[in-house]
Tab-separated table of C-alpha atoms (C1' of nucleotides) in Angstrom:
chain	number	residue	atom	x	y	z
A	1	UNK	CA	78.791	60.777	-17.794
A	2	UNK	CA	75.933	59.254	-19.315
A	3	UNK	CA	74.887	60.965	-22.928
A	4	UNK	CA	72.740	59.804	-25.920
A	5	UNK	CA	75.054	56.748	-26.610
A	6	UNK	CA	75.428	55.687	-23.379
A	7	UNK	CA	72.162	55.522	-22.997
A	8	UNK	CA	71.644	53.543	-25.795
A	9	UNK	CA	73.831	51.246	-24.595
A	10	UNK	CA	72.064	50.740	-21.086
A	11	UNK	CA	68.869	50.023	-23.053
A	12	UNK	CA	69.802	47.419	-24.994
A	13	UNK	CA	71.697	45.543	-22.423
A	14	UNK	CA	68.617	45.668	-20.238
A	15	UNK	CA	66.313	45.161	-23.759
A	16	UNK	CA	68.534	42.737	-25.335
A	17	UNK	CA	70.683	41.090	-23.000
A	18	UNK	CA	70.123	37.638	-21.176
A	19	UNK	CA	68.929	37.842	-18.803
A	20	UNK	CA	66.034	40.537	-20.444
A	21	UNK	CA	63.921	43.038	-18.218
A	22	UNK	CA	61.359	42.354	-21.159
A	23	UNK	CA	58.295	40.562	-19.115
A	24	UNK	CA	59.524	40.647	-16.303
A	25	UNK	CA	57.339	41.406	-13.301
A	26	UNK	CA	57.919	44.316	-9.868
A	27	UNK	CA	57.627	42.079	-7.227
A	28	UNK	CA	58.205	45.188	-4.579
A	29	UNK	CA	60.057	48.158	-4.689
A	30	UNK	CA	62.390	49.524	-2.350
A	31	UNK	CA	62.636	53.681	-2.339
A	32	UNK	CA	66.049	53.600	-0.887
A	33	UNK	CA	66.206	57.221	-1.493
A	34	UNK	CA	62.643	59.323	-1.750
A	35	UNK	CA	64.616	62.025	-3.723
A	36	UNK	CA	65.315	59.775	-6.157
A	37	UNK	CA	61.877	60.297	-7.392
A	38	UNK	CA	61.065	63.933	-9.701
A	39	UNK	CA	59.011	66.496	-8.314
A	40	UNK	CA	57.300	66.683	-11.647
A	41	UNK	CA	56.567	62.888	-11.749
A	42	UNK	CA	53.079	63.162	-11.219
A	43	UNK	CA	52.005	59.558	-10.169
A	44	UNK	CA	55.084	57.806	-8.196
A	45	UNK	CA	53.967	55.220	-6.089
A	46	UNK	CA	55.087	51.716	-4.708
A	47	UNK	CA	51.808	49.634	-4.722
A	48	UNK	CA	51.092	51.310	-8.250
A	49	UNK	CA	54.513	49.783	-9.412
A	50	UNK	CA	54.077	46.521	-7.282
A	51	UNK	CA	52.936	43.533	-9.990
A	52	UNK	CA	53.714	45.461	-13.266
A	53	UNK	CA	55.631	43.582	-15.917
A	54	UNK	CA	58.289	45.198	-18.410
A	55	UNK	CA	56.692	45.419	-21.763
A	56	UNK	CA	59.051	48.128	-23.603
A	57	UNK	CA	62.207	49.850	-23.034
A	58	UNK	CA	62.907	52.260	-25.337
A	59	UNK	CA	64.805	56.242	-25.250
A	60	UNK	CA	64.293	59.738	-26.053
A	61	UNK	CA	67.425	61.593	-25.632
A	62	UNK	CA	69.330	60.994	-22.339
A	63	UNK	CA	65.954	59.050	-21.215
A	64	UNK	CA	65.425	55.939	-20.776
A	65	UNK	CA	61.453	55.109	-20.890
A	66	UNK	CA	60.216	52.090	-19.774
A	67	UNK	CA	56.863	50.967	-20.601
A	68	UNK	CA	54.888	48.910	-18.008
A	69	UNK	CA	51.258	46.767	-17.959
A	70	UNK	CA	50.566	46.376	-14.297
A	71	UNK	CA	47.705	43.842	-13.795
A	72	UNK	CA	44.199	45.475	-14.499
A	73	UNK	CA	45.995	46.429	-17.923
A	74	UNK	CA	46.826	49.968	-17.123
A	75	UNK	CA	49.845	51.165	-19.155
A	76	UNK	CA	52.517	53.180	-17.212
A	77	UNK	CA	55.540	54.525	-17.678
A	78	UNK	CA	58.494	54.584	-15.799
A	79	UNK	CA	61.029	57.032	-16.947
A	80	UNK	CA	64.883	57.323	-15.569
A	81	UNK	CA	67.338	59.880	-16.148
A	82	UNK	CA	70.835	58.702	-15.108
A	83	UNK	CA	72.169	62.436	-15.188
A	84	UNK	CA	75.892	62.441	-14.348
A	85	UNK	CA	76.803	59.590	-12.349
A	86	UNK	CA	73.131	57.366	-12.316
A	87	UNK	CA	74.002	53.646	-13.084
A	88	UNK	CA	70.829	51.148	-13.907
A	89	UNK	CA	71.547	47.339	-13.681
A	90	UNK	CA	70.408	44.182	-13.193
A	91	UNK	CA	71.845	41.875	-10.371
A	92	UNK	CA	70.945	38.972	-8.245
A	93	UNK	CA	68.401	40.283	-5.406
A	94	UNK	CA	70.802	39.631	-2.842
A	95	UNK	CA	72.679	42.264	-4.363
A	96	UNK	CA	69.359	44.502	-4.634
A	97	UNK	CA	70.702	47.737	-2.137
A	98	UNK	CA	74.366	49.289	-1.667
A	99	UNK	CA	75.964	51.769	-0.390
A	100	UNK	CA	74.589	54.263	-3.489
A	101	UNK	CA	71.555	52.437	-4.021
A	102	UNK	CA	68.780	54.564	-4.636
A	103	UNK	CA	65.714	52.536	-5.977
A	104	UNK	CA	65.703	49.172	-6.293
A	105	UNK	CA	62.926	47.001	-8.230
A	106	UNK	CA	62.842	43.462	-6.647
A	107	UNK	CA	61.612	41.571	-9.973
A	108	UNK	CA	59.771	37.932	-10.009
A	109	UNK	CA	62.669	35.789	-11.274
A	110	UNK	CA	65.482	36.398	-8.026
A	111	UNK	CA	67.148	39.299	-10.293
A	112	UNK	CA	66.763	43.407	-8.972
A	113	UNK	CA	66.842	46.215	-10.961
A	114	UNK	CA	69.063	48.289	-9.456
A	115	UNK	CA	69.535	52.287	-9.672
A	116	UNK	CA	72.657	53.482	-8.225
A	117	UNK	CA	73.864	57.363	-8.161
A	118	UNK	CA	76.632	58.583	-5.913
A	119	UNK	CA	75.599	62.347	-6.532
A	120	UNK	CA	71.985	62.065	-6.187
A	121	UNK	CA	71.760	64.182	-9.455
A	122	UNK	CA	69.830	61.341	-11.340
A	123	UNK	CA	65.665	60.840	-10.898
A	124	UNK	CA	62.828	58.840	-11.866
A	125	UNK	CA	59.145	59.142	-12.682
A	126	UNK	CA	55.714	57.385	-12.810
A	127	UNK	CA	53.989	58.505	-15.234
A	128	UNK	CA	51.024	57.732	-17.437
A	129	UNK	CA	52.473	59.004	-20.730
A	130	UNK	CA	55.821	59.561	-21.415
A	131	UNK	CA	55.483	63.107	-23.370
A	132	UNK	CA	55.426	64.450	-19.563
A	133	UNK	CA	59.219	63.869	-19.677
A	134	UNK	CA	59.923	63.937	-23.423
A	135	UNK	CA	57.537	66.610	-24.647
A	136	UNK	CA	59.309	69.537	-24.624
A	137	UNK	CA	62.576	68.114	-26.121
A	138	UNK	CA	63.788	68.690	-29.740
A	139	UNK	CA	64.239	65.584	-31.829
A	140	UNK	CA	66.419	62.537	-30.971
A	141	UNK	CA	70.185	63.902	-32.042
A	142	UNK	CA	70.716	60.449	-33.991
A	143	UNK	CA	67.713	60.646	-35.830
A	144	UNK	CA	67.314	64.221	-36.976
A	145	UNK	CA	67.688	64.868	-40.601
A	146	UNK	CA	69.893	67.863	-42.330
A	147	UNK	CA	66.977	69.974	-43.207
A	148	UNK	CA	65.539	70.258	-39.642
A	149	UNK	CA	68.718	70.421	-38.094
A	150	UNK	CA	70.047	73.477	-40.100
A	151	UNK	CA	66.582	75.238	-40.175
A	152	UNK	CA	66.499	74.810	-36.298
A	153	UNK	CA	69.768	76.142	-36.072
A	154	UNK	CA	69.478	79.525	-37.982
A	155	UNK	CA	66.423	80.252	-35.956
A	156	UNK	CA	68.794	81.037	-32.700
A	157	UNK	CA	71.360	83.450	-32.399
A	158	UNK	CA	73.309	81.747	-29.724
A	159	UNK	CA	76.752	79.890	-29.222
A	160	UNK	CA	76.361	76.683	-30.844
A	161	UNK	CA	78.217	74.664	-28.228
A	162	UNK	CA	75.416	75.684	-25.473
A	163	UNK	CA	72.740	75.336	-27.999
A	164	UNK	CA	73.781	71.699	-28.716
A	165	UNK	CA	73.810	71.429	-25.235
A	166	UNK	CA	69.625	72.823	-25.170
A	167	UNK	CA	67.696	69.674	-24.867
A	168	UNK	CA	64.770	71.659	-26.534
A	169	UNK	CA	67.104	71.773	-29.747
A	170	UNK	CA	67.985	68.582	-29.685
A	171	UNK	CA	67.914	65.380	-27.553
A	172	UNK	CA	70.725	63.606	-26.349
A	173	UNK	CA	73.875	65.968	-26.694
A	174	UNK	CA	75.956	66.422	-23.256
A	175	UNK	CA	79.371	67.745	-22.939
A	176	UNK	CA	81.381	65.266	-24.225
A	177	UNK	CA	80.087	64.790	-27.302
A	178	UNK	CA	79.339	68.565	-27.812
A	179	UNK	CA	82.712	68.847	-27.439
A	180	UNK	CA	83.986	66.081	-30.080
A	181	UNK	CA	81.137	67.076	-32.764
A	182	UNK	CA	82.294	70.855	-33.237
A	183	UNK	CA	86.168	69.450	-32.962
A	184	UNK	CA	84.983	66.591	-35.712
A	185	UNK	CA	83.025	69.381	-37.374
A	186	UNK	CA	86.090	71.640	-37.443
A	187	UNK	CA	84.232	74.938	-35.833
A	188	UNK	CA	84.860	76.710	-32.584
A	189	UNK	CA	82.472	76.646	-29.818
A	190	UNK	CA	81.868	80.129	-29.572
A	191	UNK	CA	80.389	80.678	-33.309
A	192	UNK	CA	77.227	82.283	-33.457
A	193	UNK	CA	74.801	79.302	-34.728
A	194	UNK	CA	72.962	82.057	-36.681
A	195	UNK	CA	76.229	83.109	-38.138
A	196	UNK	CA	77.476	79.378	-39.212
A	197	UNK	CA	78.145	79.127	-43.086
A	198	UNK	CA	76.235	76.461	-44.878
A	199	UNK	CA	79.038	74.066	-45.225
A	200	UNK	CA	79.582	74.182	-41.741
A	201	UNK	CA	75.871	73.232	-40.493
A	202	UNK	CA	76.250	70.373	-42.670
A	203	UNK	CA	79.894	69.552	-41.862
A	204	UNK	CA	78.046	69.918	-38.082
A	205	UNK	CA	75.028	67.911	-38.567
A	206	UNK	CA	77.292	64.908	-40.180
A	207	UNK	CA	80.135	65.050	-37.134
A	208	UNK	CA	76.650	64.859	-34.554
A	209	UNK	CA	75.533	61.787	-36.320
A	210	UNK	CA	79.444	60.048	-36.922
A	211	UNK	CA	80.240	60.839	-33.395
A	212	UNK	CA	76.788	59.449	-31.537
A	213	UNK	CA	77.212	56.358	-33.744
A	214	UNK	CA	80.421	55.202	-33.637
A	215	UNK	CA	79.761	55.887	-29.867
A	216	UNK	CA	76.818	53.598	-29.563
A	217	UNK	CA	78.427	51.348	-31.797
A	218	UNK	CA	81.515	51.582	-29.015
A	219	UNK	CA	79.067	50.955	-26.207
A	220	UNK	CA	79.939	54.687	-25.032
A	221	UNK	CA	82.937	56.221	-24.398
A	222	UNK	CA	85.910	55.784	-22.367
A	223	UNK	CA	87.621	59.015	-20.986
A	224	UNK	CA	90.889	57.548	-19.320
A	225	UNK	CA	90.795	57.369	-15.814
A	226	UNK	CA	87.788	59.555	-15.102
A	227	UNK	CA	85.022	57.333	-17.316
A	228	UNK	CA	84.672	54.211	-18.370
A	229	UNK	CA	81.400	52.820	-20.326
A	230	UNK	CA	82.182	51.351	-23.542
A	231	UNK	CA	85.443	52.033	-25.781
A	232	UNK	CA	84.823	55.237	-27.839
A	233	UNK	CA	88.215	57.283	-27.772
A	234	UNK	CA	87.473	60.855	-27.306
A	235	UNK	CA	89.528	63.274	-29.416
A	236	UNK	CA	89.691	66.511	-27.208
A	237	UNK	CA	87.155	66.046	-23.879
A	238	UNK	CA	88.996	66.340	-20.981
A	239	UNK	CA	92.635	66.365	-23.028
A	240	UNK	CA	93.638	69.982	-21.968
A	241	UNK	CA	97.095	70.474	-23.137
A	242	UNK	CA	97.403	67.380	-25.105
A	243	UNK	CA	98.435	67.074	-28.502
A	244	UNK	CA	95.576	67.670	-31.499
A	245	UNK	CA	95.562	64.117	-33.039
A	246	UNK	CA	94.972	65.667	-36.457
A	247	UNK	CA	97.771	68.855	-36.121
A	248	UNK	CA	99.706	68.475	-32.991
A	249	UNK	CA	98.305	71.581	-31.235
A	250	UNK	CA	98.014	71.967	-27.817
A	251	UNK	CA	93.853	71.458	-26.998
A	252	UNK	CA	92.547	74.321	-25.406
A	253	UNK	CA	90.316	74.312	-22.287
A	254	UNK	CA	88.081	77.487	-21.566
A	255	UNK	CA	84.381	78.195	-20.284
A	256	UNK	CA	81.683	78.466	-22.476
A	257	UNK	CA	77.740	79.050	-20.833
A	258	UNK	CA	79.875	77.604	-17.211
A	259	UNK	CA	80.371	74.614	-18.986
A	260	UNK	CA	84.217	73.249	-19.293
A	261	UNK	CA	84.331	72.920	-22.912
A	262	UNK	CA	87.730	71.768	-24.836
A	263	UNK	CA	88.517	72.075	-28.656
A	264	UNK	CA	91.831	72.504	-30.534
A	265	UNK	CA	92.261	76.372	-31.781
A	266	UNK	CA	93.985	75.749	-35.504
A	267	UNK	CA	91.442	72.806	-36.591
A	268	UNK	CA	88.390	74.608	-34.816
A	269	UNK	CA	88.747	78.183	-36.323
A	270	UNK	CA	85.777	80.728	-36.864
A	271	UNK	CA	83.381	79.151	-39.322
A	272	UNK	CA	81.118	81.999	-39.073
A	273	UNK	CA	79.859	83.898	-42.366
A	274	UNK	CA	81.073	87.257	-41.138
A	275	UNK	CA	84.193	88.186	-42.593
A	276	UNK	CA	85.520	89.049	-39.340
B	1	DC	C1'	60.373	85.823	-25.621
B	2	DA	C1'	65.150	84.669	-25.716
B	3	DC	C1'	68.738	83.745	-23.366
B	4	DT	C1'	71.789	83.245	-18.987
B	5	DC	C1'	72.728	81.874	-14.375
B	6	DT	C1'	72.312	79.174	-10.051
B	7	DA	C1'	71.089	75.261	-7.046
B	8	DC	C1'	71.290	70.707	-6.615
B	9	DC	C1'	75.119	66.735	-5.025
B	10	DT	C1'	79.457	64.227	-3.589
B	11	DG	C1'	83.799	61.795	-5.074
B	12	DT	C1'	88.118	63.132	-6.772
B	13	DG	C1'	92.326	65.422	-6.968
B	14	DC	C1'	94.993	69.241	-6.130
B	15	DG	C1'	97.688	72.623	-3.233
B	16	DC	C1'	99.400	73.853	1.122
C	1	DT	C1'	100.481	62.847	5.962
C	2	DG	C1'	96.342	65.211	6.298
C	3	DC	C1'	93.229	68.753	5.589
C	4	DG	C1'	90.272	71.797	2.989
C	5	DC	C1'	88.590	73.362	-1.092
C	6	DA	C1'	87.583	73.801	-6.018
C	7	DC	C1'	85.800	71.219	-9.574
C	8	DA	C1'	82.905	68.210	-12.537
C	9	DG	C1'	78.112	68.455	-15.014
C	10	DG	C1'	72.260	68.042	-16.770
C	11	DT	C1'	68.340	70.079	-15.733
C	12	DA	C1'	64.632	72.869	-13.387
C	13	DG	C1'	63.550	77.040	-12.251
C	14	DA	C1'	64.744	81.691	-11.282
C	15	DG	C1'	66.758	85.794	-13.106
C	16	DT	C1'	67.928	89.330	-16.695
DNA sequence: CACTCTACCTGTGCGC
DNA sequence: TGCGCACAGGTAGAGT
């Protein structure tokens, strides 16, 4: 399941990688799959994408933004979310549409940019700026600093494994890494964020930015047999039952805001100030 | 306003 | 073996 890191690590592939989508030009698109496209993406159209040229890929949270020129020197963006199961990738043109293909970008040099999502969960957009996606997101979870973090934090009174989860709090978070920061973090998933004791928003802010980076720097994570992206070994996600690696506890699997949310119950005890 | 819940999807894996 | 069903999860939008 894509998150923040992997991500990352589908931009600078595409970004970096040889060949780069960097200048290179829509020679048609094929809408395998209308729904692919956002209701909210306000200007998605074929000929509009037909003869623009990659100038910038870039991301804001769990979106990847890509910034087009077309040929009168309009700027446009085209924004992806890969939600749970969206995979973006280039391949030789023959290999432009299969059997989950749901956009495909035939591009000027015999490569395709290819969007594949088995679920249908993930979308794209047209858009002229990218804040129509982005704007009502919190800041980038790799790049926020202590101060905003814990004053953001104090100003909710929810649980602070769903309000990691809030895009609008910050970018980039999904379950997984939810999951591993409050483990890393040492505090249970159910603590109040209001209630969280100083040391723990900034034991909390430095497991978020550990975690996301040694994931990146992993290429994403790899959750045996259900997930494979890069090589980041996950500590309690999805290892119900399983020994802690720090105590030898059992982890714990239980629901928290209907999201499947593991943690280990000795190293992630109450962190809250209450002396409850 | 602040927060919670459901619909959207389909491949996987389990129980019978 | 084969069938049916619950489950997984990010976000928009509806509900409380």
């Amino acid at each position: 399941m894509p998150e923040l890191p992997e991500v990352e690590s589908v931009v600078r592939s595409l970004r970096d990688g040889c060949p780069s989508l960097i200048g290179a030009r829509v020679r048609s698109v094929n809408l395998v799959w209308p729904g692919v496209v956002s209701s909210t993406s306000d200007c998605f159209d074929e000929e509009l994408l037909e003869g623009c040229r990659f100038a910038s890929i870039g991301r804001v949270g769990k979106f990847l933004l890509f910034g087009l020129k077309n040929s009168r020197g309009r700027s446009l963006c085209l924004a992806v979310h890969l939600r749970m199961t969206g995979r973006l990738f280039l391949v030789p043109e023959r290999e432009a549409v299969e059997r989950h293909t749901r956009l495909a970008l035939m591009l000027d040099d015999g490569l395709a940019l290819r969007f594949d999502d088995p679920r249908k969960f993930g979308r794209v957009w047209l858009i002229d700026d990218p804040s129509a996606v982005t704007g009502g997101m919190g800041p980038d979870a790799l790049a926020v600093g202590f101060e905003e973090f814990a004053s953001r934090l104090t100003r909710y009174r929810r649980q602070i494994k769903p309000l990691l989860l809030d895009q609008s709090f910050v970018a980039g978070i999904g379950n997984i890494y939810a999951d591993e920061s409050l483990y890393r973090a040492g505090i249970h998933p159910c603590t109040i964020s209001a209630d969280l004791a100083p040391d723990a928003v900034r034991r909390l802010h430095a497991a978020i930015a550990t975690v996301l980076s040694e994931a990146v720097e992993a290429q994403g994570a790899n959750i045996d047999g259900v997930f494979k992206a890069g090589s980041f070994v996950v500590s309690v996600y999805g290892r119900e039952g399983a020994s802690c690696r720090i105590c030898g506890t059992a982890i714990s699997k239980i629901r928290v805001g209907q999201r499947g949310t593991h943690f280990c119950g000795h190293c992630q005890n109450n962190c809250s100030t209450s002396t409850t």
